[in-house]
Coordinates of C-alpha atoms in Angstrom, one line a residue:
M1 CA 19.7 125.7 11.9
R2 CA 19.3 127.7 8.7
Q3 CA 20.9 124.9 6.7
F4 CA 18.4 122.4 8.2
V5 CA 15.4 124.6 7.5
A6 CA 16.7 125.2 3.9
I7 CA 17.0 121.4 3.3
L8 CA 13.6 120.8 4.8
I9 CA 12.1 123.4 2.5
D10 CA 13.9 121.8 -0.5
A11 CA 12.6 118.4 0.4
L12 CA 9.1 119.8 0.7
R13 CA 9.4 121.4 -2.7
L14 CA 10.6 118.1 -4.2
L15 CA 7.6 116.2 -2.7
R16 CA 5.2 118.9 -3.9
A17 CA 6.5 118.5 -7.4
K18 CA 5.5 114.9 -7.4
A19 CA 2.0 114.1 -8.6
L20 CA 1.9 111.1 -6.2
F21 CA 2.3 113.5 -3.2
W22 CA -1.0 115.2 -4.0
I23 CA -2.7 111.9 -4.9
T24 CA -1.7 110.5 -1.5
L25 CA -2.9 113.6 0.4
G26 CA -6.1 113.5 -1.6
I27 CA -6.8 109.9 -0.8
S28 CA -6.0 110.6 2.9
A29 CA -8.5 113.5 2.9
V30 CA -11.2 111.2 1.5
A31 CA -10.4 108.5 4.1
A32 CA -10.6 111.2 6.8
L33 CA -13.9 112.4 5.5
L34 CA -15.3 108.9 5.5
Y35 CA -14.3 108.5 9.1
L36 CA -15.8 111.9 9.9
S37 CA -19.1 110.8 8.2
I38 CA -19.7 108.1 10.8
G39 CA -22.0 109.2 13.6
F40 CA -24.6 108.0 16.0
D41 CA -28.3 108.6 16.5
E42 CA -31.0 107.2 18.8
N43 CA -31.3 104.0 16.7
G44 CA -27.7 103.1 16.2
I45 CA -24.8 104.0 13.8
T46 CA -25.1 106.4 10.9
Y47 CA -22.6 106.8 8.0
L48 CA -22.0 109.1 5.1
F49 CA -23.3 112.0 7.2
G50 CA -26.6 110.4 7.8
A51 CA -27.3 109.0 4.3
G52 CA -27.4 105.5 5.8
S53 CA -27.8 103.9 9.2
L54 CA -27.4 100.6 11.0
E55 CA -29.7 99.8 13.9
N56 CA -27.8 98.8 17.1
D57 CA -29.2 98.8 20.6
L58 CA -25.8 98.8 22.2
I59 CA -23.9 101.4 20.1
R60 CA -26.0 104.5 19.7
K61 CA -26.1 108.2 20.6
G62 CA -25.3 108.7 24.3
S63 CA -24.2 105.1 24.7
P64 CA -21.0 104.5 26.8
L65 CA -19.9 102.1 24.0
A66 CA -20.1 104.8 21.3
E67 CA -16.6 106.3 22.0
M68 CA -15.1 102.8 22.3
F69 CA -16.5 101.8 19.0
Y70 CA -15.3 105.1 17.3
L71 CA -11.8 104.6 18.7
G72 CA -11.9 101.0 17.6
I73 CA -12.6 102.1 14.0
F74 CA -9.7 104.5 14.3
S75 CA -7.2 102.0 15.7
T76 CA -8.1 98.9 13.7
V77 CA -9.2 100.3 10.3
I78 CA -7.8 103.9 10.0
V79 CA -4.4 103.2 11.7
G80 CA -4.2 99.4 11.3
V81 CA -5.1 99.4 7.6
W82 CA -4.8 102.8 6.0
L83 CA -2.0 104.7 7.9
S84 CA 0.2 101.7 8.6
W85 CA -0.2 99.9 5.2
V86 CA -1.6 101.9 2.2
A87 CA -0.4 105.3 3.3
V88 CA 3.1 104.0 4.2
I89 CA 3.5 102.3 0.8
L90 CA 2.5 105.5 -1.0
A91 CA 4.8 107.5 1.3
L92 CA 7.7 105.1 0.5
I93 CA 7.1 105.5 -3.2
T94 CA 6.8 109.3 -2.9
C95 CA 9.9 109.7 -0.8
S96 CA 12.0 107.2 -2.7
P97 CA 13.7 109.7 -5.2
I98 CA 15.0 112.0 -2.4
F99 CA 18.4 110.4 -2.0
P100 CA 18.9 108.9 -5.5
E101 CA 18.0 112.2 -7.2
F102 CA 20.1 114.2 -4.8
M103 CA 23.1 112.0 -5.5
A104 CA 22.7 112.4 -9.3
E105 CA 25.7 113.9 -11.0
G106 CA 25.9 117.6 -10.1
S107 CA 23.0 117.8 -7.6
A108 CA 24.9 117.0 -4.4
G109 CA 28.0 118.8 -5.6
S110 CA 26.3 122.1 -5.6
V111 CA 25.2 121.7 -2.0
L112 CA 28.5 120.4 -0.9
C113 CA 30.2 123.5 -2.2
K114 CA 28.6 125.3 0.7
P115 CA 30.1 125.2 4.2
I116 CA 28.4 122.0 5.5
S117 CA 29.8 118.7 6.3
R118 CA 28.7 115.6 4.4
L119 CA 27.6 113.8 7.7
R120 CA 25.5 116.8 8.7
L121 CA 24.0 117.0 5.2
F122 CA 23.1 113.3 5.3
F123 CA 21.3 113.6 8.6
F124 CA 19.5 116.7 7.5
K125 CA 18.3 114.9 4.3
Y126 CA 17.4 111.8 6.3
L127 CA 15.2 113.8 8.7
S128 CA 13.6 115.7 5.9
G129 CA 12.5 112.4 4.4
L130 CA 10.4 111.8 7.5
L131 CA 8.6 115.1 6.9
F132 CA 6.0 113.6 4.6
A133 CA 5.0 110.9 7.2
V134 CA 4.8 113.5 10.0
L135 CA 2.6 115.9 7.9
Q136 CA 0.2 113.2 6.7
T137 CA -0.2 111.5 10.1
A138 CA -0.5 114.8 12.1
V139 CA -3.2 116.1 9.8
F140 CA -5.1 112.9 9.9
S141 CA -4.9 112.6 13.7
L142 CA -6.2 116.2 14.0
I143 CA -9.2 115.4 11.9
V144 CA -9.9 112.3 14.1
F145 CA -9.5 114.4 17.2
I146 CA -12.1 116.8 16.0
A147 CA -14.4 114.0 14.8
I148 CA -14.4 112.3 18.2
R149 CA -15.4 115.6 19.8
W150 CA -18.1 116.2 17.3
R151 CA -19.5 112.6 17.3
V152 CA -19.2 111.5 20.9
G153 CA -18.7 114.9 22.7
T154 CA -15.3 114.3 24.3
W155 CA -11.8 115.6 23.6
N156 CA -9.4 112.7 23.4
P157 CA -5.7 113.8 22.9
S158 CA -4.5 110.2 23.2
V159 CA -5.2 109.7 19.5
F160 CA -2.2 111.8 18.7
W161 CA 0.0 108.8 19.8
A162 CA -0.6 107.7 16.2
V163 CA 1.8 110.4 15.0
P164 CA 5.1 109.2 16.7
L165 CA 4.2 105.5 16.3
I166 CA 3.4 105.7 12.5
V167 CA 6.5 107.9 11.9
L168 CA 8.6 105.4 13.9
M169 CA 7.2 102.5 11.8
F170 CA 7.9 104.5 8.6
S171 CA 11.4 105.3 9.7
Y172 CA 12.4 101.6 10.0
L173 CA 11.6 101.2 6.3
W174 CA 12.9 104.6 5.3
S175 CA 16.3 103.6 6.7
V176 CA 16.3 100.5 4.4
M177 CA 15.4 102.6 1.4
V178 CA 18.0 105.2 2.1
A179 CA 20.8 102.7 2.6
V180 CA 20.0 100.8 -0.6
G181 CA 19.3 104.1 -2.5
I182 CA 22.7 105.5 -1.6
R183 CA 24.5 102.3 -2.6
T184 CA 22.7 101.7 -5.9
R185 CA 21.3 105.2 -6.7
S186 CA 18.2 103.3 -7.9
V187 CA 14.8 104.3 -6.9
M188 CA 13.3 101.0 -7.8
A189 CA 15.9 99.0 -5.9
S190 CA 15.4 101.0 -2.8
V191 CA 11.6 100.6 -2.8
L192 CA 11.8 96.9 -3.4
A193 CA 14.4 96.5 -0.6
A194 CA 12.1 98.3 1.8
L195 CA 9.1 96.1 0.8
V196 CA 11.2 92.9 1.1
V197 CA 12.3 93.9 4.7
W198 CA 8.7 94.8 5.5
F199 CA 7.4 91.5 4.3
G200 CA 10.2 89.7 6.1
A201 CA 9.3 91.4 9.3
W202 CA 5.7 90.3 9.0
I203 CA 6.7 86.7 8.3
A204 CA 9.1 86.8 11.3
K205 CA 6.3 88.1 13.6
S206 CA 3.9 85.4 12.4
V207 CA 6.4 82.6 13.0
E208 CA 7.3 84.0 16.4
E209 CA 3.6 84.4 17.4
F210 CA 2.8 80.9 16.3
G211 CA 5.8 79.5 18.2
W212 CA 4.8 81.5 21.3
M213 CA 1.3 80.2 21.3
A214 CA 2.5 76.7 21.0
S215 CA 5.2 76.9 23.6
E216 CA 3.5 79.1 26.2
M217 CA -0.2 78.5 25.7
G218 CA 0.0 74.8 24.6
E219 CA -2.2 75.3 21.6
V220 CA -1.8 75.8 17.8
P221 CA -4.2 78.0 15.8
T222 CA -6.0 76.2 13.0
A223 CA -8.8 77.0 10.6
Q224 CA -11.2 75.2 13.0
G225 CA -9.9 77.0 16.0
N226 CA -7.1 76.6 18.5
M227 CA -6.0 73.0 18.8
P228 CA -4.6 71.9 22.2
M229 CA -1.4 69.8 22.4
T230 CA 0.2 67.3 24.8
A231 CA 2.7 68.4 27.4
E232 CA 5.5 66.6 25.4
E233 CA 4.6 68.5 22.2
Q234 CA 4.5 71.8 24.1
Q235 CA 8.0 71.1 25.5
Q236 CA 9.2 70.5 21.9
W237 CA 7.9 73.8 20.9
Q238 CA 9.5 75.5 23.9
D239 CA 12.9 74.1 22.7
R240 CA 12.2 75.4 19.2
Y241 CA 11.0 78.9 20.3
P242 CA 14.5 80.6 20.5
A243 CA 15.2 79.7 16.9
L244 CA 11.7 80.6 15.8
S245 CA 11.9 84.0 17.4
A246 CA 15.4 84.9 16.2
G247 CA 14.2 86.7 13.0
Y248 CA 11.6 88.6 15.0
K249 CA 14.2 89.9 17.4
L250 CA 16.6 91.1 14.7
L251 CA 14.1 92.7 12.2
P252 CA 12.1 95.9 12.9
K253 CA 8.7 95.3 14.6
T254 CA 6.6 97.2 12.1
S255 CA 3.2 95.9 13.0
D256 CA 3.9 95.7 16.8
T257 CA 5.0 99.4 16.8
V258 CA 1.6 100.4 15.3
A259 CA -0.2 98.1 17.7
L260 CA 1.2 100.0 20.6
L261 CA -1.5 102.6 19.9
N262 CA -4.1 100.2 21.5
R263 CA -2.1 100.5 24.7
Y264 CA -1.8 104.2 24.7
I265 CA -5.4 105.2 23.7
T266 CA -7.6 106.1 26.7
I267 CA -11.3 106.8 27.0
E268 CA -12.5 109.9 28.9
G269 CA -8.8 110.6 29.8
S270 CA -8.5 107.9 32.4
R271 CA -10.1 104.6 31.5
D272 CA -7.9 102.2 29.4
F273 CA -8.9 101.2 25.9
S274 CA -8.4 97.5 25.1
M275 CA -9.2 95.7 22.0
S276 CA -10.6 92.8 24.1
Q277 CA -13.0 95.2 25.8
L278 CA -14.2 96.4 22.4
M279 CA -14.6 92.8 21.0
N280 CA -16.6 91.7 24.1
A281 CA -18.7 94.9 24.0
M282 CA -19.7 94.1 20.4
T283 CA -20.7 90.6 21.3
T284 CA -22.1 90.7 24.8
G285 CA -22.8 94.4 25.4
E286 CA -20.3 94.6 28.4
A287 CA -16.8 96.0 28.1
Q288 CA -15.1 93.2 29.9
R289 CA -11.4 92.6 29.5
D290 CA -10.2 89.2 28.1
Q291 CA -7.1 88.6 30.1
E292 CA -5.8 85.9 27.8
L293 CA -6.2 88.0 24.7
D294 CA -4.6 91.0 26.4
R295 CA -1.7 88.9 27.4
T296 CA -1.2 87.8 23.8
L297 CA -1.3 91.4 22.5
T298 CA 1.0 92.9 25.3
R299 CA 3.5 90.1 25.8
H300 CA 6.3 92.2 24.5
S301 CA 7.1 95.5 26.3
A302 CA 6.9 98.8 24.4
A303 CA 10.6 99.4 25.3
F304 CA 11.6 96.1 23.6
I305 CA 9.5 96.7 20.5
I306 CA 10.8 100.3 20.0
W307 CA 14.4 100.0 21.0
S308 CA 15.2 96.7 19.2
S309 CA 13.6 98.2 16.0
L310 CA 15.6 101.5 16.5
G311 CA 18.7 99.3 16.9
F312 CA 18.1 97.8 13.4
E313 CA 17.5 101.3 12.0
A314 CA 20.6 102.7 13.7
V315 CA 22.8 100.0 12.0
L316 CA 21.4 100.8 8.6
V317 CA 21.6 104.6 9.1
A318 CA 25.2 104.3 10.2
F319 CA 26.0 102.2 7.1
A320 CA 24.1 104.7 4.9
A321 CA 25.9 107.7 6.4
W322 CA 29.3 106.0 6.0
S323 CA 28.5 105.2 2.3
F324 CA 27.3 108.8 1.7
C325 CA 30.4 110.3 3.2
R326 CA 32.7 108.1 1.0
R327 CA 30.8 108.6 -2.2
D328 CA 32.3 110.7 -5.1
F329 CA 29.9 113.3 -6.4

């Protein structure tokens, strides 16, 4: 346990020595303050701590839709854009030197002189690399937790689901970066490899989703809206779907892992939060569920999304650990 704590502290010191670490935390703090600045009054929505306002008869102080709207901003903008894209990219760049610099001539050797196995050392360093994502997401979620209490008057601990989900999503890409970083000892190569896998996962999900809509719903999304197809065309898409979904099944489900937050967020501790409810509330004023939209968003189980992605990560971590143990330092 002392060895693990020592390595965690060493990783934290390495991160603190990087200017990008502080830049990322600073940008995160600004984003959190912007979210905190959004509030409600009798006329509608306020922003920048009351400096500006937007009149809205449906979403205002005391409205039952206020909390749903506030959570919608958190799940779609804060989590969907900032924490799962911008912050993850900055975290990858910040953490990328951990293994390449550690494996530099003389660095790892001084640690290996102490009574610790290479395999244990690898896993300690691997877990320490997740520390940045945990710290950043936990602090951000705490600010959101307090903001919801301040703005809508309720405690909503379900927002802390963002911590394990964002860390899980980051860990998929971290495993790629570690495996490539150990093999090449190149920071740039490890970052590029993680970005390529991330982009590939997004492409695979888009292809799979397109194929599912065509094969199961009998329509194809176009710029003018969803276009229905004939029964024969739908059957052809059903025959193609296994091939179209192969890449999605093999690669980590980065976006779907983050999207699980919409399933786990609750309102007032019991009522479910659904993106279809929020969208209907914004247009009609009534928080009605759209069964078809919910079916599209929840067609894959949480177990499949997480465990298939962890299977991908486990293969890469096993390869990285094997490479690390066989390396000459």
